[in-house]
Short mmCIF file of C-alpha atoms in Angstrom, two decimals:
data_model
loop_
_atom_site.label_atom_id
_atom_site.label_comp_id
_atom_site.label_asym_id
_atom_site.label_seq_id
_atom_site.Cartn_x
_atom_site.Cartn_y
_atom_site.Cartn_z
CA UNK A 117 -195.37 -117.05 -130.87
CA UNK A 118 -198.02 -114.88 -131.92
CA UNK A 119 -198.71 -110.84 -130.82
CA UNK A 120 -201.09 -111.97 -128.29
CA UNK A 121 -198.89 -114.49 -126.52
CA UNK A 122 -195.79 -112.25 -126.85
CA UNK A 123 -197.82 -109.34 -125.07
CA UNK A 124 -199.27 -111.55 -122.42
CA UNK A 125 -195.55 -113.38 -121.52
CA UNK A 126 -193.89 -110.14 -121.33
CA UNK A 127 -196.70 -107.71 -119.90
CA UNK A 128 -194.88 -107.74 -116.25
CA UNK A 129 -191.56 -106.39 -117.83
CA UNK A 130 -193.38 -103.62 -119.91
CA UNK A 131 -195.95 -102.59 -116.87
CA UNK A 132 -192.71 -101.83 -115.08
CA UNK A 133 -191.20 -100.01 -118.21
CA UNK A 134 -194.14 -98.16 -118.16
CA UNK A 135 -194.02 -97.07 -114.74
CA UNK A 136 -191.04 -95.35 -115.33
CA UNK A 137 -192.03 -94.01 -118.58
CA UNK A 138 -195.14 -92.00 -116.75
CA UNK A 139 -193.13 -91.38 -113.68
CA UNK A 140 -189.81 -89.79 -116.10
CA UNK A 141 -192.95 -87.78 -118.08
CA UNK A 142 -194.86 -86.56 -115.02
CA UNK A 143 -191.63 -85.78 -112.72
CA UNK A 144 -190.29 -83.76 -115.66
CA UNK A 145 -193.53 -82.07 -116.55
CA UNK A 146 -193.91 -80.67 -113.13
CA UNK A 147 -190.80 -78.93 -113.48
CA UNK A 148 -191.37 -78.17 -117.14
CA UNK A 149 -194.57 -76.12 -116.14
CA UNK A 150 -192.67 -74.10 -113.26
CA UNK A 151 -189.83 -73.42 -115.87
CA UNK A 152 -192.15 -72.40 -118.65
CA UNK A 153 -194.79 -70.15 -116.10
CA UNK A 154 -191.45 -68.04 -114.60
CA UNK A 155 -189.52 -68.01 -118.33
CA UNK A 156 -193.13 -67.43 -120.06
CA UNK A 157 -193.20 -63.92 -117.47
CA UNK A 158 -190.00 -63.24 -117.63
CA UNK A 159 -191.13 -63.03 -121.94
CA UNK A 160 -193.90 -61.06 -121.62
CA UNK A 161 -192.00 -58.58 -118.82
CA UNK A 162 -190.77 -54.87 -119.83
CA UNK A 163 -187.36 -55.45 -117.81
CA UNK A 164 -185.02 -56.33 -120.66
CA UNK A 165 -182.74 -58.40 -118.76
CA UNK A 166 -185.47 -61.00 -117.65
CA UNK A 167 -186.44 -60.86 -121.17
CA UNK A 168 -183.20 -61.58 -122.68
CA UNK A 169 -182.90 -64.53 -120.17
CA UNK A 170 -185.68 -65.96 -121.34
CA UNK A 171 -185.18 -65.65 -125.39
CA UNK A 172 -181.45 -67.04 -124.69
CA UNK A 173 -182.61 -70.09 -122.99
CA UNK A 174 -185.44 -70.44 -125.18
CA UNK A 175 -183.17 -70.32 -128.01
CA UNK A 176 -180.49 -72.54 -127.31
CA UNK A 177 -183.25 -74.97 -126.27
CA UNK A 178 -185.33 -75.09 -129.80
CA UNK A 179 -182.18 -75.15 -131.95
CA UNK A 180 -180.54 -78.42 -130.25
CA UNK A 181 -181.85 -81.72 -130.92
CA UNK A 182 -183.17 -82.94 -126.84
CA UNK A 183 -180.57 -86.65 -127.75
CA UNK A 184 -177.80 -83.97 -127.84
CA UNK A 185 -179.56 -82.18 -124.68
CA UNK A 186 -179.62 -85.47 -123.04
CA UNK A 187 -175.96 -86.41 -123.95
CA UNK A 188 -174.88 -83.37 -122.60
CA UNK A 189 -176.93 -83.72 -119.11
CA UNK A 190 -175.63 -87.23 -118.53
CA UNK A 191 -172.22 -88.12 -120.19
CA UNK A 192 -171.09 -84.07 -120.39
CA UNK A 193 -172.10 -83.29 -116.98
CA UNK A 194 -170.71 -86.46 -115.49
CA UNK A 195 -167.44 -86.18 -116.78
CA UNK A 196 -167.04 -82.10 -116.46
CA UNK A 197 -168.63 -81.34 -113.51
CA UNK A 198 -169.18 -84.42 -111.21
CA UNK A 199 -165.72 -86.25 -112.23
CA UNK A 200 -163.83 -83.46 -111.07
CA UNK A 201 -165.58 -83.13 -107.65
CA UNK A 202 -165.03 -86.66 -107.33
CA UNK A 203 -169.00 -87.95 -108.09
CA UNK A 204 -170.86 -89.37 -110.38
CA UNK A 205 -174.49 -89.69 -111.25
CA UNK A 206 -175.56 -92.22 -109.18
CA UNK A 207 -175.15 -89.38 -106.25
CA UNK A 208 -177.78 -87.90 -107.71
CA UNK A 209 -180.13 -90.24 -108.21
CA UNK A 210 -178.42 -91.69 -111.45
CA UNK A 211 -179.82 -91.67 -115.33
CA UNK A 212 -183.33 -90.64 -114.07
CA UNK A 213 -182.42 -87.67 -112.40
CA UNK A 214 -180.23 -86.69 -115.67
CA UNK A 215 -183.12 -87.33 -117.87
CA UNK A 216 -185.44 -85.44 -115.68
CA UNK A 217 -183.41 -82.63 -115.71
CA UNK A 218 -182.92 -82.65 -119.66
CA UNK A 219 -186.53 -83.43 -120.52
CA UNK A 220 -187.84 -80.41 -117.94
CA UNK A 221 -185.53 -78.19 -119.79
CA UNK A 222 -185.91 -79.13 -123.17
CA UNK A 223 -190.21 -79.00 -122.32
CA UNK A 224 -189.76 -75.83 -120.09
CA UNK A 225 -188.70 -74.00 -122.82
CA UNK A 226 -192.19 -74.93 -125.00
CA UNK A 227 -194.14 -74.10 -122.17
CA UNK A 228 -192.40 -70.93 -121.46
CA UNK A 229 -193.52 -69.94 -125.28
CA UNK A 230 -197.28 -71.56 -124.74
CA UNK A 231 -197.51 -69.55 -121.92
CA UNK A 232 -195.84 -65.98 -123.53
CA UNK A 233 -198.56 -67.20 -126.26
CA UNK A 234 -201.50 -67.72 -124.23
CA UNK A 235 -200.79 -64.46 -122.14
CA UNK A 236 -200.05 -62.19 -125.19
CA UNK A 237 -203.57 -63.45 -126.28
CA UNK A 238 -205.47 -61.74 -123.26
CA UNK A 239 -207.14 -58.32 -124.31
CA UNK A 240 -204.35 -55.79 -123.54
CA UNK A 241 -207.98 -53.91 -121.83
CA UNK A 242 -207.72 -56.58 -119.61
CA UNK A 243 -204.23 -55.68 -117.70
CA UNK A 244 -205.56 -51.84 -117.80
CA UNK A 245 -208.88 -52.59 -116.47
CA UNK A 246 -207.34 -54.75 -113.48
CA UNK A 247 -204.99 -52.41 -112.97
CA UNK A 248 -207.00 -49.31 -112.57
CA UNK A 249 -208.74 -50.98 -110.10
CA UNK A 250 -205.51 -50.38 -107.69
CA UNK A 251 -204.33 -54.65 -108.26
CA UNK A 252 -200.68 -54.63 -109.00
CA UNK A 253 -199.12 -55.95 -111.62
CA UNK A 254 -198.56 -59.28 -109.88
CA UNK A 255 -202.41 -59.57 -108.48
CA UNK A 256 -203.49 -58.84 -112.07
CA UNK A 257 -201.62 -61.50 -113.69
CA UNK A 258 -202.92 -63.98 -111.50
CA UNK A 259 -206.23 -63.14 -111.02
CA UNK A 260 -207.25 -61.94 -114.44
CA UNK A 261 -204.87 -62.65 -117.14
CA UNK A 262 -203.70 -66.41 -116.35
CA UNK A 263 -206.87 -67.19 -115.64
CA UNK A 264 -207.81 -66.68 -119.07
CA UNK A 265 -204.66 -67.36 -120.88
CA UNK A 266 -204.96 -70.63 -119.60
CA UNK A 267 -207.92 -71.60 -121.58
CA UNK A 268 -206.12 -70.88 -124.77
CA UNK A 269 -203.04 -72.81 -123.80
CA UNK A 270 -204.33 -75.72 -123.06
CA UNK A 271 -204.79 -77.78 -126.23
CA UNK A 272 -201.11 -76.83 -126.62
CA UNK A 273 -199.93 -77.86 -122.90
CA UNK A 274 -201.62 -81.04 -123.76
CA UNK A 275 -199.74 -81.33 -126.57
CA UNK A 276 -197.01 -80.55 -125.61
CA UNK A 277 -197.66 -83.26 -122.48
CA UNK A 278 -198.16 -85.53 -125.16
CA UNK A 279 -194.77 -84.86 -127.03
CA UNK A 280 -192.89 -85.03 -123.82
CA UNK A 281 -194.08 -88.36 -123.09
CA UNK A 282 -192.98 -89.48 -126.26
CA UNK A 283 -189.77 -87.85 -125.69
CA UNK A 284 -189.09 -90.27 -122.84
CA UNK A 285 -188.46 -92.84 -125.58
CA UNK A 286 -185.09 -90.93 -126.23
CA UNK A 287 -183.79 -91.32 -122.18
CA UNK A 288 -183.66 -94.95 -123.50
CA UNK A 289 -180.08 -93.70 -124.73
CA UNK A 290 -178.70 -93.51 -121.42
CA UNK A 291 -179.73 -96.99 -120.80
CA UNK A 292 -183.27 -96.38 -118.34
CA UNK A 293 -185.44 -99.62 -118.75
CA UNK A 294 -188.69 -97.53 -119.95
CA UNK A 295 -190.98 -98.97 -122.38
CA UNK A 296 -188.38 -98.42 -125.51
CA UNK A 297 -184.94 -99.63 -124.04
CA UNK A 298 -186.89 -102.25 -122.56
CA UNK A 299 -188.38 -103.32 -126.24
CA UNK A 300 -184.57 -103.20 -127.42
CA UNK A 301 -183.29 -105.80 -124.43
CA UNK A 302 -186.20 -108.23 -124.94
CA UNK A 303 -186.00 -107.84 -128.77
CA UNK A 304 -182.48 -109.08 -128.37
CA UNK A 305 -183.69 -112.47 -127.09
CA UNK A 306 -186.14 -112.66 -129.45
CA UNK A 307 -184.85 -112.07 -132.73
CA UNK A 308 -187.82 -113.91 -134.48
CA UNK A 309 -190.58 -111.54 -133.16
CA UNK A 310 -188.80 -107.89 -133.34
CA UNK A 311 -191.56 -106.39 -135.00
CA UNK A 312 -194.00 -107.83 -132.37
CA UNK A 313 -192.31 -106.29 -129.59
CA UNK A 314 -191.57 -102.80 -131.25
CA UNK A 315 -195.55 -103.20 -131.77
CA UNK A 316 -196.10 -103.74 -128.28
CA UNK A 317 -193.78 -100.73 -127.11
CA UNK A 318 -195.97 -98.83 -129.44
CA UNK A 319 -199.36 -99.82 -128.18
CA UNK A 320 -198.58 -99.12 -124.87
CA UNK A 321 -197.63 -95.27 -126.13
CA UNK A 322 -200.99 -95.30 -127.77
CA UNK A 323 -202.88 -96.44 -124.91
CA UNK A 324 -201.35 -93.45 -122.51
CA UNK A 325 -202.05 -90.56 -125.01
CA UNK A 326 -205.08 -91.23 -126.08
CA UNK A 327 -206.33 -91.15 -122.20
CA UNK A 328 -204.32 -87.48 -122.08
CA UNK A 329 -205.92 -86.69 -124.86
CA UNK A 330 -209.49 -87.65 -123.61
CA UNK A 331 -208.54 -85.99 -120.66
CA UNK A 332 -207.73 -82.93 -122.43
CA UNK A 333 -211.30 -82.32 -123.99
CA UNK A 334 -212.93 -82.71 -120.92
CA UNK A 335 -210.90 -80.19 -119.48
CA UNK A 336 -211.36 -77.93 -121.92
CA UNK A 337 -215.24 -78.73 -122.18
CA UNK A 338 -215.17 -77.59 -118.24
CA UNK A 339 -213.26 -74.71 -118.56
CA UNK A 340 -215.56 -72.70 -121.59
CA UNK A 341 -218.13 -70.56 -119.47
CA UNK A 342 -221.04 -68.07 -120.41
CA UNK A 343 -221.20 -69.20 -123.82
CA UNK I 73 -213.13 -25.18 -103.35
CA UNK I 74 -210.38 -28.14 -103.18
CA UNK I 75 -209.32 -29.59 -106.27
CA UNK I 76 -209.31 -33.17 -106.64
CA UNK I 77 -207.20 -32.94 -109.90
CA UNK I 78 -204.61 -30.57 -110.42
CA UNK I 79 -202.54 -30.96 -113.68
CA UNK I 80 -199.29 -28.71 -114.69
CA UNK I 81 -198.04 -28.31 -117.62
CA UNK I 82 -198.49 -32.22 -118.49
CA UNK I 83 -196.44 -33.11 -121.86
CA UNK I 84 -197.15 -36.77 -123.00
CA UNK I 85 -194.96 -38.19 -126.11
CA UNK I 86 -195.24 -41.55 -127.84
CA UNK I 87 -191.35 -41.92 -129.15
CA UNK I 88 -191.11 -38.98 -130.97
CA UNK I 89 -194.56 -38.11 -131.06
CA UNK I 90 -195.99 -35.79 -128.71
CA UNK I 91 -199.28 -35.96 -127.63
CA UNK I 92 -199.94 -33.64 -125.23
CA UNK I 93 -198.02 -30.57 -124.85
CA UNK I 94 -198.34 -28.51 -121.56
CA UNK I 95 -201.87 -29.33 -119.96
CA UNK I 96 -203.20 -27.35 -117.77
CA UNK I 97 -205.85 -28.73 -115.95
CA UNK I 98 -207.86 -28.51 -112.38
CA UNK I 99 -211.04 -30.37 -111.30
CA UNK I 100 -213.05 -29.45 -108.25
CA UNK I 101 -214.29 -31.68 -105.68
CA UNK I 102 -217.98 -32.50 -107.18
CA UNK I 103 -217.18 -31.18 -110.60
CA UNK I 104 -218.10 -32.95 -114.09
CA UNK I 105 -215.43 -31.85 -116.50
CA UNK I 106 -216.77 -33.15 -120.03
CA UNK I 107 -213.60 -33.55 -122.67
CA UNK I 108 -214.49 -32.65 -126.35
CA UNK I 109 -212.39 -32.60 -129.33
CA UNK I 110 -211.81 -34.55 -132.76
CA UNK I 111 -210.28 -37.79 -132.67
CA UNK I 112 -205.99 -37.86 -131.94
CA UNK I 113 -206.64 -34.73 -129.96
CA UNK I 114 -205.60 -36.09 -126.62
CA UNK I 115 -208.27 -36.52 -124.68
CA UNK I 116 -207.92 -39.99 -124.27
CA UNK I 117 -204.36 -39.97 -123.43
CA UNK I 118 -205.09 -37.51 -121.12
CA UNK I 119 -207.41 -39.28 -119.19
CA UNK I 120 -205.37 -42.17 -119.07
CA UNK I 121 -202.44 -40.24 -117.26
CA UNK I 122 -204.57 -39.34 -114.51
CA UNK I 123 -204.53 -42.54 -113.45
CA UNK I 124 -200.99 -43.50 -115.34
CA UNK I 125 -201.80 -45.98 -117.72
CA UNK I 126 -199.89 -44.19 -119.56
CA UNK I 127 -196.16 -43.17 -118.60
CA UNK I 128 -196.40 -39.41 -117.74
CA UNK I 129 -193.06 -37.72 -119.89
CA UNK I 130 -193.32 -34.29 -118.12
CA UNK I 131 -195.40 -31.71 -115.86
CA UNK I 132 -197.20 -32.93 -112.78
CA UNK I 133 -200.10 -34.69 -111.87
CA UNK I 134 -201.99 -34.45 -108.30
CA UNK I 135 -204.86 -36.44 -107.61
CA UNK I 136 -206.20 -36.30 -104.17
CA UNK I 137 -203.55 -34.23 -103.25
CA UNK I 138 -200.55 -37.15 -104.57
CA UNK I 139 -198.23 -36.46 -106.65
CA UNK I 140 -198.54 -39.60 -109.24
CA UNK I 141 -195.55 -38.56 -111.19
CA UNK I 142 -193.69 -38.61 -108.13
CA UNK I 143 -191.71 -42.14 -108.04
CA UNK I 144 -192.18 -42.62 -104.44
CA UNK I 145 -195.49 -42.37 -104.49
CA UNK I 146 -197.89 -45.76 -104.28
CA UNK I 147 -199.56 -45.48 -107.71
CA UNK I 148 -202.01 -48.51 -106.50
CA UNK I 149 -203.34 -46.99 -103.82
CA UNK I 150 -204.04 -43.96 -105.53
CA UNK I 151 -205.87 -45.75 -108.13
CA UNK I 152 -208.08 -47.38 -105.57
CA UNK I 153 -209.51 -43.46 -105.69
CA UNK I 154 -209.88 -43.65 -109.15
CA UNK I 155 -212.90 -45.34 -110.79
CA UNK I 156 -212.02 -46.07 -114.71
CA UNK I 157 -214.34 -46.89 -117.70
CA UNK I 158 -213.20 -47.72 -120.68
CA UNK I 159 -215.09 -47.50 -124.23
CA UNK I 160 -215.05 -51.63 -124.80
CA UNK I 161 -215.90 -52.13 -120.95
CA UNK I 162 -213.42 -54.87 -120.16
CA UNK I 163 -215.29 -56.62 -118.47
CA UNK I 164 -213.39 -60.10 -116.78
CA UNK I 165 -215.51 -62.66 -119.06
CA UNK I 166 -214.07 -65.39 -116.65
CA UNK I 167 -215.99 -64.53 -113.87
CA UNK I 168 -219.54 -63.46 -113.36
CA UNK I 169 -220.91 -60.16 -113.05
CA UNK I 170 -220.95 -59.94 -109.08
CA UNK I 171 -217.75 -61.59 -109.56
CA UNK I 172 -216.56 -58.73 -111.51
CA UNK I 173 -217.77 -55.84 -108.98
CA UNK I 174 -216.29 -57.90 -105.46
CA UNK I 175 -212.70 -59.04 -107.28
CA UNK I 176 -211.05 -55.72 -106.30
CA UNK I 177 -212.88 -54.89 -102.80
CA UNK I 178 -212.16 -58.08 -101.55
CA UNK I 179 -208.59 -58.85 -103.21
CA UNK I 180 -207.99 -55.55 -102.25
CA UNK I 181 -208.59 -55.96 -98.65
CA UNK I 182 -211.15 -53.19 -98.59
CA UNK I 183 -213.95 -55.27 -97.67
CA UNK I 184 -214.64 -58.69 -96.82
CA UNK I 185 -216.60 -61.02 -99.35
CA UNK I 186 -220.26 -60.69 -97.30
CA UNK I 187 -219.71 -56.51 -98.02
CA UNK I 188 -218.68 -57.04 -101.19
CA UNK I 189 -221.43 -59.09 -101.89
CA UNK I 190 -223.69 -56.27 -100.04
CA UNK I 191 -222.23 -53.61 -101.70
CA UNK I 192 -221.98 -55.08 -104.84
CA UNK I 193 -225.99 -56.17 -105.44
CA UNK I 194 -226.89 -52.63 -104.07
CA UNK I 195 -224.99 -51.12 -106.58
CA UNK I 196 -226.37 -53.66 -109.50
CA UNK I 197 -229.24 -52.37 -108.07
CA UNK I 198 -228.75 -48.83 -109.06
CA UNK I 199 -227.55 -49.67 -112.24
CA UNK I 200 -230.75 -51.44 -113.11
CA UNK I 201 -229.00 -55.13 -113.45
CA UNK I 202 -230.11 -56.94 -109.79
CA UNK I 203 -231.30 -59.87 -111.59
CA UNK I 204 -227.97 -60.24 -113.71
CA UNK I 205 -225.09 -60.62 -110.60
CA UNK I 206 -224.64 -64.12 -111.69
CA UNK I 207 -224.43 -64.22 -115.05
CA UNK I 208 -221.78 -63.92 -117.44
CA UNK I 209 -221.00 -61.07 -119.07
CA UNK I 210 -220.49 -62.35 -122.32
CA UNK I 211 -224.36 -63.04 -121.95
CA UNK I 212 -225.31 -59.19 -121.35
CA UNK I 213 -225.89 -56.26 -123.86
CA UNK I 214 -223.21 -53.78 -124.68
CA UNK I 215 -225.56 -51.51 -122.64
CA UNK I 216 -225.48 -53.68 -119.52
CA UNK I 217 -222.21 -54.63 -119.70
CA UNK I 218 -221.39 -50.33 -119.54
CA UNK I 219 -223.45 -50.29 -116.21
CA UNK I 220 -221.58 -53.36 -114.42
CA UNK I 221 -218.31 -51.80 -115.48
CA UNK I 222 -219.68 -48.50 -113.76
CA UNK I 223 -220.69 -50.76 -110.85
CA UNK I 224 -217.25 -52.41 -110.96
CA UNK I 225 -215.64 -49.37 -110.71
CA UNK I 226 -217.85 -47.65 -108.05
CA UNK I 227 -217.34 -50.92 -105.53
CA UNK I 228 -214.03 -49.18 -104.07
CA UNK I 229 -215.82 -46.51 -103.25
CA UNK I 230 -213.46 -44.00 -105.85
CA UNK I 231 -213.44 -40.28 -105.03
CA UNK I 232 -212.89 -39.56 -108.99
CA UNK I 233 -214.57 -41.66 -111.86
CA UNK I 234 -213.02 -41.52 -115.21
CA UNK I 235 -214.92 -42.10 -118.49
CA UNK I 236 -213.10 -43.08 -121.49
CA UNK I 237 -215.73 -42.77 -124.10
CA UNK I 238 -218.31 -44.84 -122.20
CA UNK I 239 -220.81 -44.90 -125.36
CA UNK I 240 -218.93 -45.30 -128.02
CA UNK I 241 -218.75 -48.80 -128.77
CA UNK I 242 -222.54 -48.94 -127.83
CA UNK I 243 -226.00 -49.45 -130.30
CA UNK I 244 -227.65 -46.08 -130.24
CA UNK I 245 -230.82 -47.75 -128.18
CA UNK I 246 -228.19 -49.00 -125.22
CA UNK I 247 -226.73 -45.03 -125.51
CA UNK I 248 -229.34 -43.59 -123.12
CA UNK I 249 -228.98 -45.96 -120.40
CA UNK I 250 -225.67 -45.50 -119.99
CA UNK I 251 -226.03 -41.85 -120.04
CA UNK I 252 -228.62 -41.87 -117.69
CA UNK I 253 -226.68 -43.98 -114.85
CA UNK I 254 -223.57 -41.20 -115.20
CA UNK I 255 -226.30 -38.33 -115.23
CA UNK I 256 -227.49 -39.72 -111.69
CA UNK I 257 -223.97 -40.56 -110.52
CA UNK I 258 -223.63 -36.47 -111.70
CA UNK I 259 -226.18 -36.10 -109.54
CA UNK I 260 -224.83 -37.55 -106.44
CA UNK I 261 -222.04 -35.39 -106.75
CA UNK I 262 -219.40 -37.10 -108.10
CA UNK I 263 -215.93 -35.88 -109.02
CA UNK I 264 -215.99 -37.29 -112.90
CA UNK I 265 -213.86 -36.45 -116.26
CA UNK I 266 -215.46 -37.74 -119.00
CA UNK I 267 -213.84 -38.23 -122.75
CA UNK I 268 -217.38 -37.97 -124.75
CA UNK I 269 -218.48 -37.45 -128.12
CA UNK I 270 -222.47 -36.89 -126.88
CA UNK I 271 -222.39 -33.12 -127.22
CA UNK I 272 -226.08 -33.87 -125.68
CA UNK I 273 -224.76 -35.30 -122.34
CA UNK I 274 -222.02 -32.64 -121.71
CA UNK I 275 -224.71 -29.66 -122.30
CA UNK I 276 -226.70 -31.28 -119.53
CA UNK I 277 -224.24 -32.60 -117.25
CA UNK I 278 -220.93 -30.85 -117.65
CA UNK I 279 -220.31 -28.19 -115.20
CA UNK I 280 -217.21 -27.26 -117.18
CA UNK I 281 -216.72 -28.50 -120.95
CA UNK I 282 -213.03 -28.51 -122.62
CA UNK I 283 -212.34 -28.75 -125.92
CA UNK I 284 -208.86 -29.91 -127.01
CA UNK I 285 -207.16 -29.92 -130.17
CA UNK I 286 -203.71 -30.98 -131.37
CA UNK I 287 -202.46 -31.77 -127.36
CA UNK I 288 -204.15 -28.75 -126.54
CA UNK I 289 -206.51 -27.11 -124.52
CA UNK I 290 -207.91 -24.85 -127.30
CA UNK I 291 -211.02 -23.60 -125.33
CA UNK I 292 -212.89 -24.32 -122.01
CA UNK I 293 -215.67 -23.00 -120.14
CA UNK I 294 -219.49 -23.80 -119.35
CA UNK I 295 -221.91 -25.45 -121.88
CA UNK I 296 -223.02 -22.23 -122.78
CA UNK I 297 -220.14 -20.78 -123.34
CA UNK I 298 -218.13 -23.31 -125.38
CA UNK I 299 -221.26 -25.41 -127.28
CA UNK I 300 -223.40 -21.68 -127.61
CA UNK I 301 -220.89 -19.35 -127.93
CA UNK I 302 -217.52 -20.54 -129.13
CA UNK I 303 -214.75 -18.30 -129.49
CA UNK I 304 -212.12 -20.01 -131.30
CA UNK I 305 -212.14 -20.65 -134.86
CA UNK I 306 -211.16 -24.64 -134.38
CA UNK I 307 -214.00 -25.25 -131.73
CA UNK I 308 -216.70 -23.63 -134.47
CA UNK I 309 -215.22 -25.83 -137.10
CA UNK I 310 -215.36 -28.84 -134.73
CA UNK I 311 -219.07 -28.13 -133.49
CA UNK I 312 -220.09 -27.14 -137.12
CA UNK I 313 -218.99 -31.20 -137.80
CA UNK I 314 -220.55 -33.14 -134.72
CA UNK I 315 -223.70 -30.82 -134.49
#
């Protein structure tokens, strides 16, 4: 069988694989952005202690590979924490809830630096010129330094989108039928046309971030003003 | 006649540098208080304590009749009293000029956003810059981006303004503009400190000038008597430069 015919017979099965591809990548994104938005504060804070939260979680986040992360989420917290109290998984919602949870951490802690980034790129004049207004701290931040921060981050949020939903890939480890485990069952039935099907994974990847990227410079196009 | 700032014995250190050591200082209600002196003097660190953006180390500071140094005071509200403008205007590029001038009122709870908007265009109005409320400032002059930070600041209605070297990031040509919006705002009557460096404003304006030297207060006392008739040997040598 040629490409074509090989992407046409199985296009049902990878449409589904998709599915849970985008809904693994947006799921884990959500939480990835509240996790990097209160970590990325607790950075740029003067109380030490929120600040040494943050570095420590940061840390132990950038120097593990996120296969280990995952491992750890899934087989280590199954049989350390769940076992014991007599659970599993599957009470929680099974491998998808596992893989949520590891790829929100694993991108929260990104995000949290994006967003120490973006905010340590605001004019320190800024903060002071808010502030002697009377707006607290708290006011400030949201009304005039996010604000702004936010228009450097985001080529980097959108990459880093784009890196998470790549990242999904890897939850294929812990057996989810998204678009790569699903290449490696069908591939298994058809040994002739591997290549093919690893090709169709891979188009399907394409397809996705190219629209986020697209998306991206629109975005970004919309968000310049007075210039 | 009531103070509006009373300062004792204010020490300000940066690690083991210190900045300011013992200021005594009092402003009357209406008075322009004009702060001379060659750069890493103090002034601007002293400004910027009346209003704690910087951390005070020592002495007190009253505005209004608060104690700011005191912890349990609410240093916001206090600073709604307290007009600030700084020498690169920080200005919020992300949102236009009204924008700029009804953020505060209005997040504030001061005013709602139809007085805001009132107050707001009558005071672009006395700045000269009616026809600018909507624009951005990145699209104004250095000049015009001084007055809507003066208009910014005036919105809540501050009992004190502070000037933190208002020209000095400014083309000489935008200079007098400036000048001459703080000269009427003098006028009015208008508790203001200003950190300058235009020995021509303070002779005209300044009710009191003081010059400071080393985190001190090395001489103060009218126009006349500190620009005309200096006593100490540091304020001649200063004057002798800028003059």
């Amino acid at each position: 069988m040629n490409f074509i015919e090989l992407f046409q017979q199985y296009a049902p099965s990878f449409i589904d694989a998709l599915g849970l591809t985008v809904r693994l990548t947006i799921v884990s994104l959500v939480f990835a952005s509240i996790l990097g938005i209160v970590f990325g504060m607790f950075k740029v804070s003067s109380n030490k202690i929120l600040n040494f939260i943050a570095t420590i979680y940061i840390d132990i986040i950038r120097g593990t590979p996120l296969l280990v992360q995952v491992f750890i989420m899934y087989f280590g917290v199954a049989g350390s924490i769940l076992q014991p109290m007599g659970m599993n998984w599957n009470d929680f919602g099974g491998g998808f809830t596992a893989g949520v949870v590891a790829l929100s951490l694993n991108a929260g802690a990104y995000m949290a630096e994006i967003v120490r980034g973006g905010i340590e790129s605001v004019d320190r004049g800024q903060m002071e010129a808010a502030r002697s207004l009377g707006l607290t701290y708290g006011k400030a931040m949201r009304k005039v330094i996010l604000p702004q921060a936010i228009r450097t981050m985001l080529p980097s949020i959108i990459n880093q989108f784009i890196i998470s939903l790549k990242d999904t890939s890897l939850i294929s480890a812990i057996g989810l039928r998204e678009l790569t485990f699903n290449s490696k069952i069908i591939s298994a039935n058809e040994s002739a046309d591997v290549m093919s099907i690893y090709l169709i994974a891979a188009v399907y990847y394409l397809v996705i971030c190219t629209i986020l990227s697209k998306v991206a410079n629109v975005l970004e196009r919309r968000m310049s003003y007075g210039k | 006649m009531e103070s509006k700032v009373k300062v004792r014995g204010l020490i300000k250190s940066f690690g083991s540098l210190e900045v300011l050591k013992g200021m005594d200082v009092e402003v009357a209600d209406g008075e322009v208080v004009c702060l001379i002196g060659p750069s890493g003097s103090g002034k601007s660190t002293f400004l910027r304590c009346l209003n704690r953006l910087e951390s005070i180390t020592g002495g007190d500071v009253e505005i209004d009749g608060f104690n700011i140094t005191d912890k349990e005071t609410d240093i916001n509200k206090v600073r709604e009293n307290i007009g600030m403008v700084f020498q690169h205007f920080n200005l919020f590029p992300h949102k236009t000029v009204i924008e700029n001038i009804m953020m505060a009122p209005v997040e504030l709870k001061k005013m709602t956003t139809e007085e805001a908007k009132t107050t707001g265009l009558s005071l672009l109005q006395e700045v000269g810059l009616s026809d600018k409320a909507d624009v951005y400032p990145a699209q104004l002059s250095g000049g015009q981006k001084q007055r809507v930070a003066i208009a910014r600041a005036l919105a809540m209605h501050p009992d004190i303004m502070l000037f933190d070297e208002p020209t000095s990031a400014l083309d000489p040509e935008m200079v007098g503009e400036v000048l001459n919006v703080m000269k009427q705002l003098a006028k009015n009557g208008m508790t203001m400190v200003v950190v300058t460096h235009e020995m021509g404003f303070a002779r005209e304006v300044a009710d009191r000038i003081i010059f400071m030297d080393g985190g001190y207060i090395v001489e103060q006392g009218t126009p006349e008597e500190v620009l005309a008739h200096p006593k100490e040997e540091r304020t001649i040598n200063f004057l002798n430069q800028v003059l």
